C-alpha atoms as a PDB file:
ATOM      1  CA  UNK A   1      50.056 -75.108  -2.133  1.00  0.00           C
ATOM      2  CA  UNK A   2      46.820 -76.032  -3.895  1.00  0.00           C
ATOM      3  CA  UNK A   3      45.843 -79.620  -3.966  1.00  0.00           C
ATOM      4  CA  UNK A   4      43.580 -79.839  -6.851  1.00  0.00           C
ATOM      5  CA  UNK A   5      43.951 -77.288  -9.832  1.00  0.00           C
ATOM      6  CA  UNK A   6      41.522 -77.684 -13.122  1.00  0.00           C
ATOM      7  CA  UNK A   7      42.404 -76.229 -16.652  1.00  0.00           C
ATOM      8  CA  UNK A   8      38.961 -75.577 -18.244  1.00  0.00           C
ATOM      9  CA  UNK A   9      38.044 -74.466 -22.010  1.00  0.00           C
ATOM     10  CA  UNK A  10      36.575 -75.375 -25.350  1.00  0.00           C
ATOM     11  CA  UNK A  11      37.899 -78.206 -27.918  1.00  0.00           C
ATOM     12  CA  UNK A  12      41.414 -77.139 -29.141  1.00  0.00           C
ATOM     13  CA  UNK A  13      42.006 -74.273 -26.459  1.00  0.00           C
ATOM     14  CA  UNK A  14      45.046 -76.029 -25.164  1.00  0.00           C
ATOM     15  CA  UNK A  15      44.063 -76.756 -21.972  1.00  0.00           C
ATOM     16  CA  UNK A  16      45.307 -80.793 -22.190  1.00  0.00           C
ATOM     17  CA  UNK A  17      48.949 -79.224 -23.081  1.00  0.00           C
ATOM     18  CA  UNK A  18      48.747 -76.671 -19.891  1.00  0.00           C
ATOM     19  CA  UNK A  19      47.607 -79.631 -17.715  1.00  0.00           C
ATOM     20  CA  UNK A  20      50.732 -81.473 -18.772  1.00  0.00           C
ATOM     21  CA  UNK A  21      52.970 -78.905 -18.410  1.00  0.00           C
ATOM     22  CA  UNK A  22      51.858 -77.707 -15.449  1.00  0.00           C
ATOM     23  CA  UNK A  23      51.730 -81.621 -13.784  1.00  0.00           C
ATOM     24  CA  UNK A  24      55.368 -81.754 -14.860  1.00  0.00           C
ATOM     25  CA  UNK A  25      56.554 -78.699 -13.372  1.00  0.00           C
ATOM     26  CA  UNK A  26      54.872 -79.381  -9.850  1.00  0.00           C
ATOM     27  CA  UNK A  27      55.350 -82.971 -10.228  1.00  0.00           C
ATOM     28  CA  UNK A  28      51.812 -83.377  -9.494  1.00  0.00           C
ATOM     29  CA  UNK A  29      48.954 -86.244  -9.729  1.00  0.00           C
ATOM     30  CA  UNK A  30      47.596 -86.030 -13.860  1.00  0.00           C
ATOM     31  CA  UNK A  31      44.179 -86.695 -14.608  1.00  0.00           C
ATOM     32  CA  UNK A  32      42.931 -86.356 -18.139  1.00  0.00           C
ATOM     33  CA  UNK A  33      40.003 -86.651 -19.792  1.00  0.00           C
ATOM     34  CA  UNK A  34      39.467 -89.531 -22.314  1.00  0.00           C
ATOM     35  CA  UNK A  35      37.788 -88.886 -25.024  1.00  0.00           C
ATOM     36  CA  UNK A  36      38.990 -91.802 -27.342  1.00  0.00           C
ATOM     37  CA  UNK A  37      37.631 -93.787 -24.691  1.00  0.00           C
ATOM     38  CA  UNK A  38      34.090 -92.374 -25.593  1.00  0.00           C
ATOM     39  CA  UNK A  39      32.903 -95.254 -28.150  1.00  0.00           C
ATOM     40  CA  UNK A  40      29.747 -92.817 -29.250  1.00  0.00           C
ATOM     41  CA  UNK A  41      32.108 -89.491 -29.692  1.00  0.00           C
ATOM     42  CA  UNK A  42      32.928 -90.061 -33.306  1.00  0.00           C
ATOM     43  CA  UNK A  43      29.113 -90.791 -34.188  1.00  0.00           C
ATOM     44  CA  UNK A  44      28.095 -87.559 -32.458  1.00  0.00           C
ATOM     45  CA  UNK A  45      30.613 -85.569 -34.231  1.00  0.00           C
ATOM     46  CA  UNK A  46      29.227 -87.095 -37.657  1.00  0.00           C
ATOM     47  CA  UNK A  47      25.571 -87.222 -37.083  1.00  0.00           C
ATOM     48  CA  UNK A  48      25.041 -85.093 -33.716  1.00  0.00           C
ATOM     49  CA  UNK A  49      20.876 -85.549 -33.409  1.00  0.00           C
ATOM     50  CA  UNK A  50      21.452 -89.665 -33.681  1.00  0.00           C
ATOM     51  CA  UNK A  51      24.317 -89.678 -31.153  1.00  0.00           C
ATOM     52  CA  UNK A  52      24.416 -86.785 -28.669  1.00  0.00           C
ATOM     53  CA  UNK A  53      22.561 -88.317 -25.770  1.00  0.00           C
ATOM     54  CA  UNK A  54      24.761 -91.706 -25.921  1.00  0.00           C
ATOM     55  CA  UNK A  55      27.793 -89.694 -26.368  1.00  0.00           C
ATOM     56  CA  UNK A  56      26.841 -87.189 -23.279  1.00  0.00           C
ATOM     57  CA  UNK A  57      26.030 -90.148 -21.093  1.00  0.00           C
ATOM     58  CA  UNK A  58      29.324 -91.466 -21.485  1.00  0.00           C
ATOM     59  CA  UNK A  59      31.227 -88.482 -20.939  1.00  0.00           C
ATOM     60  CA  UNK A  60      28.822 -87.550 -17.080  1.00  0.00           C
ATOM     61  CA  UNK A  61      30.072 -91.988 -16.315  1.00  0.00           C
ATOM     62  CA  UNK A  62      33.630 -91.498 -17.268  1.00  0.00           C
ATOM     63  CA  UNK A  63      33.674 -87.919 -15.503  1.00  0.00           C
ATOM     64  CA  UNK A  64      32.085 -89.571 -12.327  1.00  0.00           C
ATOM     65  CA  UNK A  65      34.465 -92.332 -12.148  1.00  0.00           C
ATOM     66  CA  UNK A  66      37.263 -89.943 -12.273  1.00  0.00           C
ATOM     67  CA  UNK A  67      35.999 -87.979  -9.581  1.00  0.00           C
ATOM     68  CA  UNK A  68      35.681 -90.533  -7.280  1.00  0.00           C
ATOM     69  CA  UNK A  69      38.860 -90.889  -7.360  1.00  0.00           C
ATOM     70  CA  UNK A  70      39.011 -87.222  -6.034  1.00  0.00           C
ATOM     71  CA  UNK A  71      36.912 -87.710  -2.631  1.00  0.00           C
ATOM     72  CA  UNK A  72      39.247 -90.342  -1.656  1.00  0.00           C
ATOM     73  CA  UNK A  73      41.659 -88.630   1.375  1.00  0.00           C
ATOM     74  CA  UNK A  74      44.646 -90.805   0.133  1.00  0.00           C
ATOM     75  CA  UNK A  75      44.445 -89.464  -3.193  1.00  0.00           C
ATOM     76  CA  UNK A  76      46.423 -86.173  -1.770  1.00  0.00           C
ATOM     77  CA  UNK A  77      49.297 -87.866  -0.515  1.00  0.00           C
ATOM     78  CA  UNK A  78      50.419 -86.605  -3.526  1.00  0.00           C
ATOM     79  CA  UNK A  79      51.272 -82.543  -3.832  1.00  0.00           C
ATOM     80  CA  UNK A  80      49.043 -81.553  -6.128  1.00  0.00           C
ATOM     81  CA  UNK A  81      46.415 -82.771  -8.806  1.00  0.00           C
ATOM     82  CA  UNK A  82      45.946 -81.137 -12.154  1.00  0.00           C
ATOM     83  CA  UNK A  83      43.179 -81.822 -14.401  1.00  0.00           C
ATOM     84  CA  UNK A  84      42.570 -80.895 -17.981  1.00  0.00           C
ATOM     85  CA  UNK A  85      38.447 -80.854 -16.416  1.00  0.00           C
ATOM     86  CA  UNK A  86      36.133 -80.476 -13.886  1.00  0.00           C
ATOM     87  CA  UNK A  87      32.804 -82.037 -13.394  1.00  0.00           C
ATOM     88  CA  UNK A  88      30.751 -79.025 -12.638  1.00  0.00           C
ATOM     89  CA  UNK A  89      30.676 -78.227 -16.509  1.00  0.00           C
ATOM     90  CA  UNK A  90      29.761 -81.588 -17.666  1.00  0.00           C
ATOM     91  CA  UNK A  91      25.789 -79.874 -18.519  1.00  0.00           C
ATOM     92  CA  UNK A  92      27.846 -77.183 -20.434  1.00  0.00           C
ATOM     93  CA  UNK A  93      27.818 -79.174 -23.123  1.00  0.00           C
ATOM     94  CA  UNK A  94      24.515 -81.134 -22.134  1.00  0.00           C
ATOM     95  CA  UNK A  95      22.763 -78.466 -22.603  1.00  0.00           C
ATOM     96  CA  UNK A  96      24.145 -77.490 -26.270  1.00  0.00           C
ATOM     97  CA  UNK A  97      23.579 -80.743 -27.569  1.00  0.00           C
ATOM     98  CA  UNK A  98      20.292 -82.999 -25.899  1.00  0.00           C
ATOM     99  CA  UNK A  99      17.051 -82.593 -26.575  1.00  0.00           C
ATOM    100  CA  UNK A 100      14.268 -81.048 -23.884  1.00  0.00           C
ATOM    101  CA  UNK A 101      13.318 -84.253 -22.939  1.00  0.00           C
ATOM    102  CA  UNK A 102      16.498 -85.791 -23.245  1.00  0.00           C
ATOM    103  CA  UNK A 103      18.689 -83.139 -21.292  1.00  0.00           C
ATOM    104  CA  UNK A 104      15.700 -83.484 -18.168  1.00  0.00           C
ATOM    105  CA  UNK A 105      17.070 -87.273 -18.002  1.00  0.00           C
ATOM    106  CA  UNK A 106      20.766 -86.122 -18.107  1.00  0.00           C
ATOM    107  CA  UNK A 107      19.970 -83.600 -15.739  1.00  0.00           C
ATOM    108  CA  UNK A 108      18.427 -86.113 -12.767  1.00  0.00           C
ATOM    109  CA  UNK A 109      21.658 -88.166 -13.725  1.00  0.00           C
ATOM    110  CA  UNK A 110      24.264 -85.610 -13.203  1.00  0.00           C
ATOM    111  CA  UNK A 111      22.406 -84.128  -9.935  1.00  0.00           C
ATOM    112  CA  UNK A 112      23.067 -87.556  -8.698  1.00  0.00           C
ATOM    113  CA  UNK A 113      26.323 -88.356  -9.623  1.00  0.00           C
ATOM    114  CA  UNK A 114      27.800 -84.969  -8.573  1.00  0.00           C
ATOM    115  CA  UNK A 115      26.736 -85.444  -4.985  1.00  0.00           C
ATOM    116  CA  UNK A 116      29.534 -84.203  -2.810  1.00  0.00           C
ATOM    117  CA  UNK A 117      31.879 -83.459  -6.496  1.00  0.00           C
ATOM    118  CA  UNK A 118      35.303 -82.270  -5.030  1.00  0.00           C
ATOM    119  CA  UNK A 119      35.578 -78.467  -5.962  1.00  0.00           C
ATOM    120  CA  UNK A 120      38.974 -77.676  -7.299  1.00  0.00           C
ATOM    121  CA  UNK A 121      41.198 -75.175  -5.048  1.00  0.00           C
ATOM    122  CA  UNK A 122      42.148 -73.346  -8.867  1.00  0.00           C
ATOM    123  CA  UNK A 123      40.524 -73.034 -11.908  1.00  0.00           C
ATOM    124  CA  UNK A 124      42.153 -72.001 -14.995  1.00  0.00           C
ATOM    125  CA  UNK A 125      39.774 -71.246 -17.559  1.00  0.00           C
ATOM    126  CA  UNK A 126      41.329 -71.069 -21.776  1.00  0.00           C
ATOM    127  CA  UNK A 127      39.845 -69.111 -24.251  1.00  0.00           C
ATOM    128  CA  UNK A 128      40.167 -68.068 -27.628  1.00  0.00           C
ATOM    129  CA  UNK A 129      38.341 -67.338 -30.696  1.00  0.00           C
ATOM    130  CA  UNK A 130      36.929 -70.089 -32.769  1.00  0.00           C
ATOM    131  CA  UNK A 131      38.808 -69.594 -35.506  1.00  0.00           C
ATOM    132  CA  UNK A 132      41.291 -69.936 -33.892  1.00  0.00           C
ATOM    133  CA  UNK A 133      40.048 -73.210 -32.341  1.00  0.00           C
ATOM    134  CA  UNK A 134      39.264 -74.785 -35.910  1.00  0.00           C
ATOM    135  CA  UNK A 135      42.839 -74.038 -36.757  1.00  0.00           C
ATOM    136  CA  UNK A 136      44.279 -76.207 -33.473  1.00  0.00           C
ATOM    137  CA  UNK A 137      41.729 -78.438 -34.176  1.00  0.00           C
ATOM    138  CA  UNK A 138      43.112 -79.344 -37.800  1.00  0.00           C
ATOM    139  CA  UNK A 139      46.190 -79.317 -36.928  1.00  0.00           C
ATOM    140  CA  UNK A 140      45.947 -82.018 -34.092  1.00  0.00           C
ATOM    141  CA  UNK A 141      44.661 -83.896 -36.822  1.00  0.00           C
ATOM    142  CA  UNK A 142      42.217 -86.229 -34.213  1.00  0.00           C
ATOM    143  CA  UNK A 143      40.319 -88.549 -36.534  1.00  0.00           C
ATOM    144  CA  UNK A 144      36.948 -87.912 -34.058  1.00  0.00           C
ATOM    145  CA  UNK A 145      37.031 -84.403 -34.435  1.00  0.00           C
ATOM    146  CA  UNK A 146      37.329 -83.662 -38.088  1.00  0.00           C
ATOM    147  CA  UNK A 147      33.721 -83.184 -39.069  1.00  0.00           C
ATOM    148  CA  UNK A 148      33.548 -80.571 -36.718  1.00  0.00           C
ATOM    149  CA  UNK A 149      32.639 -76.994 -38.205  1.00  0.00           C
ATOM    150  CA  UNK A 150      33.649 -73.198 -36.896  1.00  0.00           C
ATOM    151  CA  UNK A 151      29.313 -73.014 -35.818  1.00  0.00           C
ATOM    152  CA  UNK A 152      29.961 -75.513 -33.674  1.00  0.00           C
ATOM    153  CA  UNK A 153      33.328 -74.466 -32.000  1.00  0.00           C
ATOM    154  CA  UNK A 154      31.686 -71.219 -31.512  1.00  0.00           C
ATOM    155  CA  UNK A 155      28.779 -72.237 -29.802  1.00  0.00           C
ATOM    156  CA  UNK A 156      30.719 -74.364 -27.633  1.00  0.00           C
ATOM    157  CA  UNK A 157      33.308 -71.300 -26.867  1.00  0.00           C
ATOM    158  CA  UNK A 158      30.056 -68.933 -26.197  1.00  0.00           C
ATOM    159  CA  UNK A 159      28.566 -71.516 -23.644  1.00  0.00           C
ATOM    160  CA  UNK A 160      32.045 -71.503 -21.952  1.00  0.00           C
ATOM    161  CA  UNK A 161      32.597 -67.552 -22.105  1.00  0.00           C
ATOM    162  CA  UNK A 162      28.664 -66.890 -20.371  1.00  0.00           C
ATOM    163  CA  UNK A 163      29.206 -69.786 -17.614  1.00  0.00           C
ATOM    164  CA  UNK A 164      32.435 -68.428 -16.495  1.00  0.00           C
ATOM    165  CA  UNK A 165      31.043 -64.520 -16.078  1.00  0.00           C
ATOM    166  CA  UNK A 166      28.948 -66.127 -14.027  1.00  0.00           C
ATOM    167  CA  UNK A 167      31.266 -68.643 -12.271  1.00  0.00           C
ATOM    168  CA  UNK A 168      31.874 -67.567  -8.886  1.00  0.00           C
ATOM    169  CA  UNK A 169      35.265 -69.095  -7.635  1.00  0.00           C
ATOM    170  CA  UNK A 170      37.500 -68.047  -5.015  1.00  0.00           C
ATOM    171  CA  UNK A 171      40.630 -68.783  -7.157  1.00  0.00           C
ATOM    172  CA  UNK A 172      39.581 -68.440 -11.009  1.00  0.00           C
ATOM    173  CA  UNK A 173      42.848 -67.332 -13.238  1.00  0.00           C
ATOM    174  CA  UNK A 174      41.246 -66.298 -17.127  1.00  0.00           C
ATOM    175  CA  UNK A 175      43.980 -66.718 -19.701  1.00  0.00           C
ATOM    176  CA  UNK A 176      43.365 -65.291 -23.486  1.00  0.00           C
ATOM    177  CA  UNK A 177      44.999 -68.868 -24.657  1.00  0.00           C
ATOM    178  CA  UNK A 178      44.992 -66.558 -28.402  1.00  0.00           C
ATOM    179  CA  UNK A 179      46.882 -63.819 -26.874  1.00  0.00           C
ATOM    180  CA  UNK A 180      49.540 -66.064 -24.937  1.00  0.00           C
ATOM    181  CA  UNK A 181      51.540 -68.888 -26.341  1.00  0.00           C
ATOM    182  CA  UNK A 182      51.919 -71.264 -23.162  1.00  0.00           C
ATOM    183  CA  UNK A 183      53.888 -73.622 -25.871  1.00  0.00           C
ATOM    184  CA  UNK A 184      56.442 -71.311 -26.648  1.00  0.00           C
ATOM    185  CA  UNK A 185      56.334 -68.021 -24.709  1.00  0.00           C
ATOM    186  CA  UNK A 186      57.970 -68.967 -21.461  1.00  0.00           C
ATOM    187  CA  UNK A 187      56.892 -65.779 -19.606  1.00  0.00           C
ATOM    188  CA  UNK A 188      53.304 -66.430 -20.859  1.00  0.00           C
ATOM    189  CA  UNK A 189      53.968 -69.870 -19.247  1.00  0.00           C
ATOM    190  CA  UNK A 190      55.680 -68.391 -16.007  1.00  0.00           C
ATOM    191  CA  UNK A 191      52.809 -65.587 -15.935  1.00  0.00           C
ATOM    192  CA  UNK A 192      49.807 -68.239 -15.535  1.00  0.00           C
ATOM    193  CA  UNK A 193      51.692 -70.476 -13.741  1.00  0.00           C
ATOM    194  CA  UNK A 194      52.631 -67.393 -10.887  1.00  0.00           C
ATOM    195  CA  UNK A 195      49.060 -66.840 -10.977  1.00  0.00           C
ATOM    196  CA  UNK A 196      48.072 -70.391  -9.899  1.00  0.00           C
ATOM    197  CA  UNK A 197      50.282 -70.493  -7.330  1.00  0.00           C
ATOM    198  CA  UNK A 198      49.824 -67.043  -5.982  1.00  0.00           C
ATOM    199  CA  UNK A 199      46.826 -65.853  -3.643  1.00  0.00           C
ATOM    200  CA  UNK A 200      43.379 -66.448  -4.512  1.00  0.00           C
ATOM    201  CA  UNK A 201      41.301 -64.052  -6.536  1.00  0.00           C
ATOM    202  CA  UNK A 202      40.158 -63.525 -10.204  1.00  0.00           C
ATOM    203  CA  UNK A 203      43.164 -62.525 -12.243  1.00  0.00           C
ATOM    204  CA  UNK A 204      43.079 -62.063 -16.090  1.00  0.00           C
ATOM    205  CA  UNK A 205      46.074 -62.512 -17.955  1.00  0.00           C
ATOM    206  CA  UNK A 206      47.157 -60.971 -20.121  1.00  0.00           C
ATOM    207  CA  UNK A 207      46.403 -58.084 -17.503  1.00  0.00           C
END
């Protein structure tokens, strides 16, 4: 079985409630991303040029202490891990957001902290269109995230879709998160979770 599985995607995809389910089912390690916990994340949503480097800089810190979680042996004692992240696209959203100058500073950062980043054995990547996204997005109803617009969802789902065309992963399953309900569709469920579990390759589902 695969040790470490992430669940990738843009804001409101549903990759947090996939992580869940999927840590439930294989009674598996959780380990979630905290955004609440980023002090600067409500500024940046509100006034993005003021706060974005701040905001960034905590996420790469908080994403770096997670991980070192990850390179410790003990931490598989434990079947499985899922994650609703993986460091590797921590510049996605670098890069959308920071300044030239700013992002070159991020950059040295982030070269440094990933040194030796645990790669995940599975990586499930979510998509679906923003308007989609802006409608998961209200509905959540997250205080932090309602300033956000459908430009900036769609940017953020465009810098996903072109990094994973290009991701090259021995074990990447692609889900059209719009297409299948993983809530409420238990063979969509059953369908991504057989495709985690089974061999490795890139599989798209729906097929």
């Amino acid at each position: 079985m695969s040790r470490y599985i992430a669940i990738e995607g843009p804001i409101g995809v549903g990759k947090t409630t996939l992580t869940h389910r999927l840590a439930a089912d294989l009674q598996a390690n959780l380990l979630l991303e905290a955004p609440d916990d980023n002090p600067f994340l409500k500024g940046f949503y509100d006034d993005p040029e003021r706060y974005a480097f701040q905001a960034q800089l905590c996420f790469l810190l908080q994403r770096a202490g997670q991980i070192d979680g990850l390179r410790q042996p003990d931490l598989f004692a434990e079947p499985v891990t899922v994650a609703d992240f993986f460091f590797d696209k921590d510049p996605l959203f670098a890069e959308l957001t920071l300044a030239a100058g700013d992002f070159g500073l991020y950059r040295e950062l982030f070269n440094r902290l990933a040194w030796a980043a645990p790669v995940p054995d599975v990586v499930v990547y979510l998509y679906a269109s923003s308007d989609v996204l802006v409608r998961r997005v209200g509905q959540r109803g997250r205080a932090s995230e309602q300033s956000l617009d459908a430009d900036y969802l769609q940017r953020v789902a465009a810098r996903y879709q072109a990094f994973f065309a290009d991701y090259q992963h021995p074990h990447l399953v692609i889900v059209d998160a719009e297409a299948m309900d993983l809530v409420a569709d238990e063979a969509a469920y059953a369908a991504v979770r057989d495709a985690v579990e089974g061999p490795p390759g890139r599989v798209h589902l729906p097929g």
